[in-house]
PDB file of C-alpha atoms in Angstrom:
ATOM      1  CA  MET A  88      -3.119 -12.791  21.430  1.00  0.00           C
ATOM      2  CA  ASN A  89      -0.680 -10.261  22.622  1.00  0.00           C
ATOM      3  CA  ILE A  90       1.298  -9.087  18.905  1.00  0.00           C
ATOM      4  CA  GLU A  91       4.415  -8.465  19.729  1.00  0.00           C
ATOM      5  CA  GLN A  92       6.293  -9.677  16.427  1.00  0.00           C
ATOM      6  CA  ILE A  93       5.102  -8.172  13.012  1.00  0.00           C
ATOM      7  CA  ALA A  94       6.456  -9.314  10.193  1.00  0.00           C
ATOM      8  CA  VAL A  95       6.780  -7.235   6.752  1.00  0.00           C
ATOM      9  CA  ILE A  96       7.279  -8.933   2.968  1.00  0.00           C
ATOM     10  CA  GLY A  97       7.816  -6.104   0.641  1.00  0.00           C
ATOM     11  CA  ALA A  98      10.649  -3.452   1.256  1.00  0.00           C
ATOM     12  CA  GLY A  99       9.470  -0.985  -1.154  1.00  0.00           C
ATOM     13  CA  THR A 100       8.024   2.048  -0.573  1.00  0.00           C
ATOM     14  CA  MET A 101       4.958   0.274   0.814  1.00  0.00           C
ATOM     15  CA  GLY A 102       6.622  -2.126   3.276  1.00  0.00           C
ATOM     16  CA  ASN A 103      10.260   0.145   4.100  1.00  0.00           C
ATOM     17  CA  GLY A 104       7.076   2.406   5.460  1.00  0.00           C
ATOM     18  CA  ILE A 105       4.594   0.287   7.300  1.00  0.00           C
ATOM     19  CA  ALA A 106       7.796  -1.623   8.874  1.00  0.00           C
ATOM     20  CA  GLN A 107       8.924   2.043   9.789  1.00  0.00           C
ATOM     21  CA  VAL A 108       5.753   3.402  11.734  1.00  0.00           C
ATOM     22  CA  CYS A 109       5.606  -0.785  13.378  1.00  0.00           C
ATOM     23  CA  ALA A 110       9.318  -0.285  14.884  1.00  0.00           C
ATOM     24  CA  VAL A 111       8.133   3.202  15.897  1.00  0.00           C
ATOM     25  CA  ALA A 112       5.238   1.997  17.776  1.00  0.00           C
ATOM     26  CA  GLY A 113       7.629  -0.179  19.684  1.00  0.00           C
ATOM     27  CA  TYR A 114       6.892  -3.434  18.040  1.00  0.00           C
ATOM     28  CA  GLN A 115       9.666  -5.613  17.094  1.00  0.00           C
ATOM     29  CA  VAL A 116       9.787  -6.260  12.977  1.00  0.00           C
ATOM     30  CA  LEU A 117      11.089  -8.658  10.465  1.00  0.00           C
ATOM     31  CA  LEU A 118      11.494  -6.638   6.923  1.00  0.00           C
ATOM     32  CA  VAL A 119      11.337  -9.533   4.006  1.00  0.00           C
ATOM     33  CA  ASP A 120      12.179  -9.492   0.364  1.00  0.00           C
ATOM     34  CA  VAL A 121      13.583 -11.741  -2.474  1.00  0.00           C
ATOM     35  CA  SER A 122      17.003  -9.978  -2.089  1.00  0.00           C
ATOM     36  CA  ASP A 123      19.647  -8.175  -0.173  1.00  0.00           C
ATOM     37  CA  ALA A 124      19.719  -5.813  -2.285  1.00  0.00           C
ATOM     38  CA  ALA A 125      16.559  -4.469  -2.245  1.00  0.00           C
ATOM     39  CA  LEU A 126      16.381  -5.378   1.384  1.00  0.00           C
ATOM     40  CA  GLU A 127      19.205  -2.780   1.691  1.00  0.00           C
ATOM     41  CA  ARG A 128      17.426  -0.113  -0.533  1.00  0.00           C
ATOM     42  CA  GLY A 129      14.405  -0.111   2.145  1.00  0.00           C
ATOM     43  CA  VAL A 130      16.887  -0.306   5.103  1.00  0.00           C
ATOM     44  CA  ALA A 131      18.011   2.662   3.108  1.00  0.00           C
ATOM     45  CA  THR A 132      14.908   4.771   3.095  1.00  0.00           C
ATOM     46  CA  LEU A 133      13.323   3.880   6.460  1.00  0.00           C
ATOM     47  CA  SER A 134      16.623   5.318   7.651  1.00  0.00           C
ATOM     48  CA  LYS A 135      16.329   8.628   5.388  1.00  0.00           C
ATOM     49  CA  ASN A 136      12.839   8.592   7.174  1.00  0.00           C
ATOM     50  CA  LEU A 137      13.628   8.771  10.433  1.00  0.00           C
ATOM     51  CA  GLU A 138      15.968  10.686   9.706  1.00  0.00           C
ATOM     52  CA  ARG A 139      13.921  13.435   8.525  1.00  0.00           C
ATOM     53  CA  GLN A 140      11.731  13.339  11.030  1.00  0.00           C
ATOM     54  CA  VAL A 141      14.008  13.766  13.892  1.00  0.00           C
ATOM     55  CA  SER A 142      15.110  16.915  11.481  1.00  0.00           C
ATOM     56  CA  LYS A 143      11.225  18.487  11.362  1.00  0.00           C
ATOM     57  CA  GLY A 144      11.264  17.780  15.621  1.00  0.00           C
ATOM     58  CA  THR A 145       8.168  15.309  14.258  1.00  0.00           C
ATOM     59  CA  LEU A 146       9.978  12.540  16.119  1.00  0.00           C
ATOM     60  CA  ASP A 147      12.276  12.371  18.881  1.00  0.00           C
ATOM     61  CA  ALA A 148      15.981  11.640  17.912  1.00  0.00           C
ATOM     62  CA  ASP A 149      16.282   8.456  20.872  1.00  0.00           C
ATOM     63  CA  LYS A 150      12.859   7.405  19.594  1.00  0.00           C
ATOM     64  CA  ALA A 151      14.275   6.731  15.946  1.00  0.00           C
ATOM     65  CA  ALA A 152      17.037   5.085  16.968  1.00  0.00           C
ATOM     66  CA  ALA A 153      15.855   2.278  19.089  1.00  0.00           C
ATOM     67  CA  ALA A 154      13.322   2.185  16.198  1.00  0.00           C
ATOM     68  CA  LYS A 155      16.354   1.214  13.736  1.00  0.00           C
ATOM     69  CA  THR A 156      17.333  -1.828  16.332  1.00  0.00           C
ATOM     70  CA  ARG A 157      13.259  -3.524  16.391  1.00  0.00           C
ATOM     71  CA  ILE A 158      14.235  -3.552  12.537  1.00  0.00           C
ATOM     72  CA  ARG A 159      15.601  -6.979  11.404  1.00  0.00           C
ATOM     73  CA  THR A 160      15.707  -8.300   7.638  1.00  0.00           C
ATOM     74  CA  SER A 161      15.851 -11.029   5.657  1.00  0.00           C
ATOM     75  CA  THR A 162      15.307 -13.164   2.019  1.00  0.00           C
ATOM     76  CA  ASP A 163      14.373 -16.408   4.379  1.00  0.00           C
ATOM     77  CA  TYR A 164      10.812 -16.533   5.115  1.00  0.00           C
ATOM     78  CA  THR A 165      11.245 -19.708   7.673  1.00  0.00           C
ATOM     79  CA  LEU A 166      12.692 -16.597   9.799  1.00  0.00           C
ATOM     80  CA  LEU A 167       8.461 -15.612   9.967  1.00  0.00           C
ATOM     81  CA  SER A 168       7.401 -18.839  12.746  1.00  0.00           C
ATOM     82  CA  GLY A 169       7.686 -16.234  15.902  1.00  0.00           C
ATOM     83  CA  ALA A 170       5.847 -13.345  14.066  1.00  0.00           C
ATOM     84  CA  GLN A 171       1.698 -13.185  15.363  1.00  0.00           C
ATOM     85  CA  LEU A 172       0.788 -10.622  12.693  1.00  0.00           C
ATOM     86  CA  VAL A 173       2.570 -10.972   8.740  1.00  0.00           C
ATOM     87  CA  ILE A 174       1.572  -8.142   6.662  1.00  0.00           C
ATOM     88  CA  GLU A 175       2.093  -8.977   2.541  1.00  0.00           C
ATOM     89  CA  ALA A 176       3.008  -5.514   1.182  1.00  0.00           C
ATOM     90  CA  ALA A 177       4.076  -6.821  -2.579  1.00  0.00           C
ATOM     91  CA  SER A 178       2.734  -5.044  -5.921  1.00  0.00           C
ATOM     92  CA  GLU A 179      -0.781  -4.732  -6.924  1.00  0.00           C
ATOM     93  CA  ASN A 180      -0.749  -8.629  -8.799  1.00  0.00           C
ATOM     94  CA  LEU A 181      -3.017 -11.193  -7.486  1.00  0.00           C
ATOM     95  CA  GLN A 182      -0.566 -14.253  -8.655  1.00  0.00           C
ATOM     96  CA  LEU A 183       2.547 -12.875  -6.690  1.00  0.00           C
ATOM     97  CA  LYS A 184       0.042 -11.943  -3.487  1.00  0.00           C
ATOM     98  CA  GLN A 185      -1.265 -15.504  -3.948  1.00  0.00           C
ATOM     99  CA  ARG A 186       2.294 -16.878  -3.495  1.00  0.00           C
ATOM    100  CA  ILE A 187       4.204 -14.877  -1.142  1.00  0.00           C
ATOM    101  CA  LEU A 188       0.600 -15.768   0.873  1.00  0.00           C
ATOM    102  CA  GLN A 189       1.233 -19.396   0.103  1.00  0.00           C
ATOM    103  CA  GLN A 190       4.846 -19.159   1.313  1.00  0.00           C
ATOM    104  CA  VAL A 191       3.860 -17.070   4.533  1.00  0.00           C
ATOM    105  CA  ALA A 192       1.015 -19.663   5.350  1.00  0.00           C
ATOM    106  CA  ALA A 193       3.415 -22.008   5.291  1.00  0.00           C
ATOM    107  CA  ASN A 194       6.145 -20.628   7.416  1.00  0.00           C
ATOM    108  CA  VAL A 195       4.065 -18.966  10.461  1.00  0.00           C
ATOM    109  CA  ALA A 196       1.633 -20.654  12.852  1.00  0.00           C
ATOM    110  CA  ALA A 197      -1.594 -21.290  13.063  1.00  0.00           C
ATOM    111  CA  GLU A 198      -2.680 -18.517  14.766  1.00  0.00           C
ATOM    112  CA  CYS A 199      -0.579 -16.029  13.285  1.00  0.00           C
ATOM    113  CA  ILE A 200      -2.351 -13.229  11.978  1.00  0.00           C
ATOM    114  CA  ILE A 201      -2.201 -12.733   7.842  1.00  0.00           C
ATOM    115  CA  ALA A 202      -2.724  -9.221   6.356  1.00  0.00           C
ATOM    116  CA  THR A 203      -2.470  -7.937   3.202  1.00  0.00           C
ATOM    117  CA  ASN A 204      -1.754  -4.216   2.247  1.00  0.00           C
ATOM    118  CA  THR A 205      -3.502  -4.566  -1.509  1.00  0.00           C
ATOM    119  CA  SER A 206      -5.076  -0.693  -2.633  1.00  0.00           C
ATOM    120  CA  SER A 207      -8.008  -3.041  -4.768  1.00  0.00           C
ATOM    121  CA  LEU A 208      -8.028  -6.923  -5.184  1.00  0.00           C
ATOM    122  CA  SER A 209     -10.337  -8.830  -3.009  1.00  0.00           C
ATOM    123  CA  VAL A 210      -9.353  -9.712   0.272  1.00  0.00           C
ATOM    124  CA  THR A 211     -11.705 -12.631  -0.112  1.00  0.00           C
ATOM    125  CA  GLN A 212     -10.049 -14.466  -3.043  1.00  0.00           C
ATOM    126  CA  LEU A 213      -6.918 -14.068  -1.217  1.00  0.00           C
ATOM    127  CA  ALA A 214      -8.066 -15.112   1.561  1.00  0.00           C
ATOM    128  CA  ALA A 215      -9.182 -18.493  -0.282  1.00  0.00           C
ATOM    129  CA  SER A 216      -5.331 -19.315  -0.932  1.00  0.00           C
ATOM    130  CA  ILE A 217      -4.322 -20.482   2.361  1.00  0.00           C
ATOM    131  CA  GLU A 218      -5.621 -22.498   5.275  1.00  0.00           C
ATOM    132  CA  HIS A 219      -7.263 -20.857   8.259  1.00  0.00           C
ATOM    133  CA  PRO A 220      -8.819 -18.287   5.876  1.00  0.00           C
ATOM    134  CA  GLU A 221     -10.164 -16.240   9.067  1.00  0.00           C
ATOM    135  CA  ARG A 222      -7.301 -15.247  10.122  1.00  0.00           C
ATOM    136  CA  PHE A 223      -6.916 -12.740   7.243  1.00  0.00           C
ATOM    137  CA  ILE A 224      -7.571  -8.969   6.676  1.00  0.00           C
ATOM    138  CA  GLY A 225      -7.147  -6.491   4.331  1.00  0.00           C
ATOM    139  CA  VAL A 226      -4.910  -3.070   5.959  1.00  0.00           C
ATOM    140  CA  HIS A 227      -4.372  -0.533   3.572  1.00  0.00           C
ATOM    141  CA  PHE A 228      -1.796   2.081   4.384  1.00  0.00           C
ATOM    142  CA  PHE A 229      -1.345   4.783   2.334  1.00  0.00           C
ATOM    143  CA  ASN A 230       1.719   6.448   0.869  1.00  0.00           C
ATOM    144  CA  PRO A 231       3.695   7.908   2.642  1.00  0.00           C
ATOM    145  CA  VAL A 232       2.984   6.047   4.943  1.00  0.00           C
ATOM    146  CA  PRO A 233       5.205   7.521   8.201  1.00  0.00           C
ATOM    147  CA  MET A 234       2.991  11.181   7.238  1.00  0.00           C
ATOM    148  CA  MET A 235      -0.509   9.283   5.964  1.00  0.00           C
ATOM    149  CA  ALA A 236      -2.802   8.429   9.390  1.00  0.00           C
ATOM    150  CA  LEU A 237      -5.730   6.898   7.493  1.00  0.00           C
ATOM    151  CA  VAL A 238      -5.819   3.091   7.142  1.00  0.00           C
ATOM    152  CA  GLU A 239      -8.316   1.544   5.366  1.00  0.00           C
ATOM    153  CA  ILE A 240      -9.714  -2.143   7.350  1.00  0.00           C
ATOM    154  CA  ILE A 241     -10.950  -3.965   4.888  1.00  0.00           C
ATOM    155  CA  ARG A 242     -12.744  -7.808   5.740  1.00  0.00           C
ATOM    156  CA  GLY A 243     -13.257 -10.936   3.302  1.00  0.00           C
ATOM    157  CA  LEU A 244     -15.845 -12.514   3.845  1.00  0.00           C
ATOM    158  CA  GLN A 245     -14.247 -15.296   5.925  1.00  0.00           C
ATOM    159  CA  THR A 246     -12.244 -12.685   8.110  1.00  0.00           C
ATOM    160  CA  SER A 247     -13.002 -13.469  12.213  1.00  0.00           C
ATOM    161  CA  ASP A 248     -14.272 -11.285  14.751  1.00  0.00           C
ATOM    162  CA  SER A 249     -10.777 -11.356  16.663  1.00  0.00           C
ATOM    163  CA  THR A 250      -8.879 -11.112  14.242  1.00  0.00           C
ATOM    164  CA  TYR A 251     -11.212  -7.931  12.719  1.00  0.00           C
ATOM    165  CA  ALA A 252     -10.009  -6.169  16.504  1.00  0.00           C
ATOM    166  CA  GLN A 253      -7.119  -6.886  16.350  1.00  0.00           C
ATOM    167  CA  ALA A 254      -5.743  -5.740  12.706  1.00  0.00           C
ATOM    168  CA  LEU A 255      -8.162  -2.244  14.322  1.00  0.00           C
ATOM    169  CA  VAL A 256      -5.984  -2.867  18.060  1.00  0.00           C
ATOM    170  CA  VAL A 257      -2.385  -3.028  15.667  1.00  0.00           C
ATOM    171  CA  THR A 258      -3.738  -0.145  13.522  1.00  0.00           C
ATOM    172  CA  GLU A 259      -4.670   2.295  16.598  1.00  0.00           C
ATOM    173  CA  LYS A 260      -0.842   1.363  18.488  1.00  0.00           C
ATOM    174  CA  VAL A 261       0.810   2.153  14.874  1.00  0.00           C
ATOM    175  CA  GLY A 262      -0.575   5.903  14.909  1.00  0.00           C
ATOM    176  CA  LYS A 263      -3.212   5.056  13.081  1.00  0.00           C
ATOM    177  CA  THR A 264      -6.783   6.344  11.997  1.00  0.00           C
ATOM    178  CA  PRO A 265      -9.216   2.727  10.726  1.00  0.00           C
ATOM    179  CA  ILE A 266     -12.061   3.164   9.132  1.00  0.00           C
ATOM    180  CA  THR A 267     -13.799  -0.442   7.811  1.00  0.00           C
ATOM    181  CA  ALA A 268     -14.775  -0.832   4.488  1.00  0.00           C
ATOM    182  CA  GLY A 269     -16.088  -3.341   2.645  1.00  0.00           C
ATOM    183  CA  ASN A 270     -14.251  -6.212   0.335  1.00  0.00           C
ATOM    184  CA  ARG A 271     -15.180  -4.079  -2.715  1.00  0.00           C
ATOM    185  CA  PRO A 272     -12.548  -3.455  -5.454  1.00  0.00           C
ATOM    186  CA  GLY A 273     -10.514   0.158  -4.058  1.00  0.00           C
ATOM    187  CA  PHE A 274     -12.261   0.035  -1.145  1.00  0.00           C
ATOM    188  CA  VAL A 275     -13.201   3.220   0.436  1.00  0.00           C
ATOM    189  CA  VAL A 276     -10.862   5.748  -0.483  1.00  0.00           C
ATOM    190  CA  ASN A 277      -9.361   4.694  -3.702  1.00  0.00           C
ATOM    191  CA  ARG A 278     -13.304   3.858  -5.122  1.00  0.00           C
ATOM    192  CA  ILE A 279     -13.447   7.779  -5.370  1.00  0.00           C
ATOM    193  CA  LEU A 280      -9.964   8.511  -5.676  1.00  0.00           C
ATOM    194  CA  VAL A 281      -8.202   6.798  -8.651  1.00  0.00           C
ATOM    195  CA  PRO A 282     -10.691   7.421 -11.361  1.00  0.00           C
ATOM    196  CA  MET A 283     -10.725  10.701 -10.045  1.00  0.00           C
ATOM    197  CA  ILE A 284      -7.229  10.598 -11.012  1.00  0.00           C
ATOM    198  CA  ASN A 285      -7.993   8.802 -14.377  1.00  0.00           C
ATOM    199  CA  GLU A 286     -10.475  11.486 -15.922  1.00  0.00           C
ATOM    200  CA  ALA A 287      -7.621  14.240 -15.910  1.00  0.00           C
ATOM    201  CA  ILE A 288      -5.302  11.900 -17.589  1.00  0.00           C
ATOM    202  CA  PHE A 289      -8.547  11.825 -19.993  1.00  0.00           C
ATOM    203  CA  VAL A 290      -8.442  15.791 -19.699  1.00  0.00           C
ATOM    204  CA  ARG A 291      -4.540  15.847 -20.617  1.00  0.00           C
ATOM    205  CA  GLN A 292      -5.070  13.205 -23.316  1.00  0.00           C
ATOM    206  CA  GLU A 293      -7.626  15.209 -24.928  1.00  0.00           C
ATOM    207  CA  GLY A 294      -5.464  18.083 -24.641  1.00  0.00           C
ATOM    208  CA  LEU A 295      -8.573  20.622 -22.836  1.00  0.00           C
ATOM    209  CA  ALA A 296      -5.565  21.922 -20.784  1.00  0.00           C
ATOM    210  CA  SER A 297      -2.078  21.411 -19.238  1.00  0.00           C
ATOM    211  CA  ALA A 298      -0.833  19.401 -16.434  1.00  0.00           C
ATOM    212  CA  GLU A 299       0.313  22.332 -14.771  1.00  0.00           C
ATOM    213  CA  ASP A 300      -4.002  23.434 -15.349  1.00  0.00           C
ATOM    214  CA  ILE A 301      -5.298  20.817 -14.510  1.00  0.00           C
ATOM    215  CA  ASP A 302      -3.114  20.403 -11.401  1.00  0.00           C
ATOM    216  CA  THR A 303      -3.942  24.149 -10.757  1.00  0.00           C
ATOM    217  CA  GLY A 304      -7.102  24.114 -10.888  1.00  0.00           C
ATOM    218  CA  MET A 305      -8.156  21.453  -8.919  1.00  0.00           C
ATOM    219  CA  ARG A 306      -6.380  22.543  -5.962  1.00  0.00           C
ATOM    220  CA  LEU A 307      -7.686  26.255  -6.018  1.00  0.00           C
ATOM    221  CA  GLY A 308     -11.214  25.158  -7.605  1.00  0.00           C
ATOM    222  CA  CYS A 309     -11.336  21.955  -5.253  1.00  0.00           C
ATOM    223  CA  ASN A 310      -9.223  23.226  -2.283  1.00  0.00           C
ATOM    224  CA  GLN A 311      -7.009  20.072  -2.995  1.00  0.00           C
ATOM    225  CA  PRO A 312      -3.412  19.871  -1.156  1.00  0.00           C
ATOM    226  CA  ILE A 313      -1.681  18.323  -4.651  1.00  0.00           C
ATOM    227  CA  GLY A 314      -3.185  18.224  -8.098  1.00  0.00           C
ATOM    228  CA  PRO A 315      -4.443  14.698  -8.812  1.00  0.00           C
ATOM    229  CA  LEU A 316      -1.889  14.448 -12.432  1.00  0.00           C
ATOM    230  CA  ALA A 317       0.960  15.520  -9.510  1.00  0.00           C
ATOM    231  CA  LEU A 318      -0.812  13.013  -6.833  1.00  0.00           C
ATOM    232  CA  ALA A 319      -0.666  10.426 -10.195  1.00  0.00           C
ATOM    233  CA  ASP A 320       3.396  10.409 -10.604  1.00  0.00           C
ATOM    234  CA  LEU A 321       3.783  10.294  -6.276  1.00  0.00           C
ATOM    235  CA  ILE A 322       1.950   7.229  -6.520  1.00  0.00           C
ATOM    236  CA  GLY A 323       3.361   5.610  -9.310  1.00  0.00           C
ATOM    237  CA  LEU A 324       1.702   5.295 -13.200  1.00  0.00           C
ATOM    238  CA  ASP A 325       2.046   1.845 -12.712  1.00  0.00           C
ATOM    239  CA  THR A 326      -0.214   1.533  -9.875  1.00  0.00           C
ATOM    240  CA  LEU A 327      -2.716   3.560 -10.920  1.00  0.00           C
ATOM    241  CA  LEU A 328      -3.106   1.554 -14.555  1.00  0.00           C
ATOM    242  CA  ALA A 329      -3.268  -1.858 -12.141  1.00  0.00           C
ATOM    243  CA  ILE A 330      -6.042  -0.626  -9.853  1.00  0.00           C
ATOM    244  CA  MET A 331      -7.875   1.094 -13.001  1.00  0.00           C
ATOM    245  CA  GLU A 332      -7.441  -2.152 -14.694  1.00  0.00           C
ATOM    246  CA  ALA A 333      -8.960  -4.035 -11.382  1.00  0.00           C
ATOM    247  CA  PHE A 334     -11.844  -1.973 -11.229  1.00  0.00           C
ATOM    248  CA  HIS A 335     -12.424  -3.052 -14.806  1.00  0.00           C
ATOM    249  CA  GLU A 336     -12.209  -6.390 -14.596  1.00  0.00           C
ATOM    250  CA  GLY A 337     -14.037  -6.817 -11.371  1.00  0.00           C
ATOM    251  CA  PHE A 338     -17.074  -3.951 -11.655  1.00  0.00           C
ATOM    252  CA  ASN A 339     -17.298  -5.175 -15.665  1.00  0.00           C
ATOM    253  CA  ASP A 340     -18.354  -1.789 -15.973  1.00  0.00           C
ATOM    254  CA  SER A 341     -17.135   0.428 -18.865  1.00  0.00           C
ATOM    255  CA  LYS A 342     -16.800   3.688 -16.565  1.00  0.00           C
ATOM    256  CA  TYR A 343     -13.576   2.341 -15.279  1.00  0.00           C
ATOM    257  CA  ARG A 344     -11.880   2.039 -18.182  1.00  0.00           C
ATOM    258  CA  PRO A 345      -8.209   2.997 -17.957  1.00  0.00           C
ATOM    259  CA  ALA A 346      -7.648   5.820 -20.012  1.00  0.00           C
ATOM    260  CA  PRO A 347      -5.025   5.246 -23.591  1.00  0.00           C
ATOM    261  CA  LEU A 348      -2.661   7.883 -22.143  1.00  0.00           C
ATOM    262  CA  LEU A 349      -2.155   6.224 -19.044  1.00  0.00           C
ATOM    263  CA  LYS A 350      -1.322   2.710 -20.644  1.00  0.00           C
ATOM    264  CA  GLU A 351       0.697   4.557 -23.277  1.00  0.00           C
ATOM    265  CA  MET A 352       2.917   6.203 -20.609  1.00  0.00           C
ATOM    266  CA  VAL A 353       3.728   3.193 -18.597  1.00  0.00           C
ATOM    267  CA  ALA A 354       4.352   1.560 -21.707  1.00  0.00           C
ATOM    268  CA  ALA A 355       7.438   4.088 -22.239  1.00  0.00           C
ATOM    269  CA  GLY A 356       8.623   3.513 -18.696  1.00  0.00           C
ATOM    270  CA  TRP A 357       7.564   7.161 -17.695  1.00  0.00           C
ATOM    271  CA  LEU A 358       5.928   5.970 -14.302  1.00  0.00           C
ATOM    272  CA  GLY A 359       6.187   8.698 -11.942  1.00  0.00           C
ATOM    273  CA  ARG A 360       8.426  10.312  -9.479  1.00  0.00           C
ATOM    274  CA  LYS A 361      10.528   7.121  -9.448  1.00  0.00           C
ATOM    275  CA  SER A 362      10.816   6.998 -13.232  1.00  0.00           C
ATOM    276  CA  GLY A 363      11.807  10.610 -12.726  1.00  0.00           C
ATOM    277  CA  ARG A 364       9.303  11.653 -15.820  1.00  0.00           C
ATOM    278  CA  GLY A 365       5.605  11.228 -15.905  1.00  0.00           C
ATOM    279  CA  PHE A 366       2.703  14.275 -16.324  1.00  0.00           C
ATOM    280  CA  PHE A 367       5.924  16.473 -15.121  1.00  0.00           C
ATOM    281  CA  THR A 368       9.603  16.177 -14.700  1.00  0.00           C
ATOM    282  CA  TYR A 369      11.471  15.225 -11.449  1.00  0.00           C
TER     283      TYR A 369
END
């Protein structure tokens, strides 16, 4: 199958980024969300990111303009019928993703590949929620999508070899480097990264050091480009909490328990950059 049309479900941070890199790579893109307002916000962010790349000289102005013309938006799932690949990029909530995937499967051809951008949930379990689960696969992009070079490809138990091969082709065409990960909570990168951030939150919770000193220590002592608490704010503390809770449940191991401070900050609405306040103020 020659993939020419890609649909992305969800116009948020991950979804609009995925739509952007697909459009820049030459694919026709349909961006779908629950409301016109959400779609307008997603397209505005996408356009701003394209303009930033042009201003930095990392993207040709003509290519950016052409990419914009390849993107359509809609709230209507019936328009998915022409897509050869659908990438779901909703929030990390199992029931939400299952509902969306069932809607997708009901509106696409049987041979259409369906992918999830999950960062922690079981690809096998999500695949089981749709007909023809052999066409289902995980394609985990990283935030910010236009800048980050990696995509984790996760095969569920049901994923066919042809689906896996097509996912590799698309990943490389959009300019990313794929690695293949097993279907375990967090896969490879987040399995290592998120518990490290959670431990940094424990360190802050216990008053061992200020947020600034924790981040300075990890930047200068471990050569990390960004400190773990600043990275937590960038990712979103609600997203981090959802991932840690998925780890805790999936592995049934207390070492993955979310830090109480993380829970409390999410309850307060201190979610990081997107709310203006997290471990730092924005």
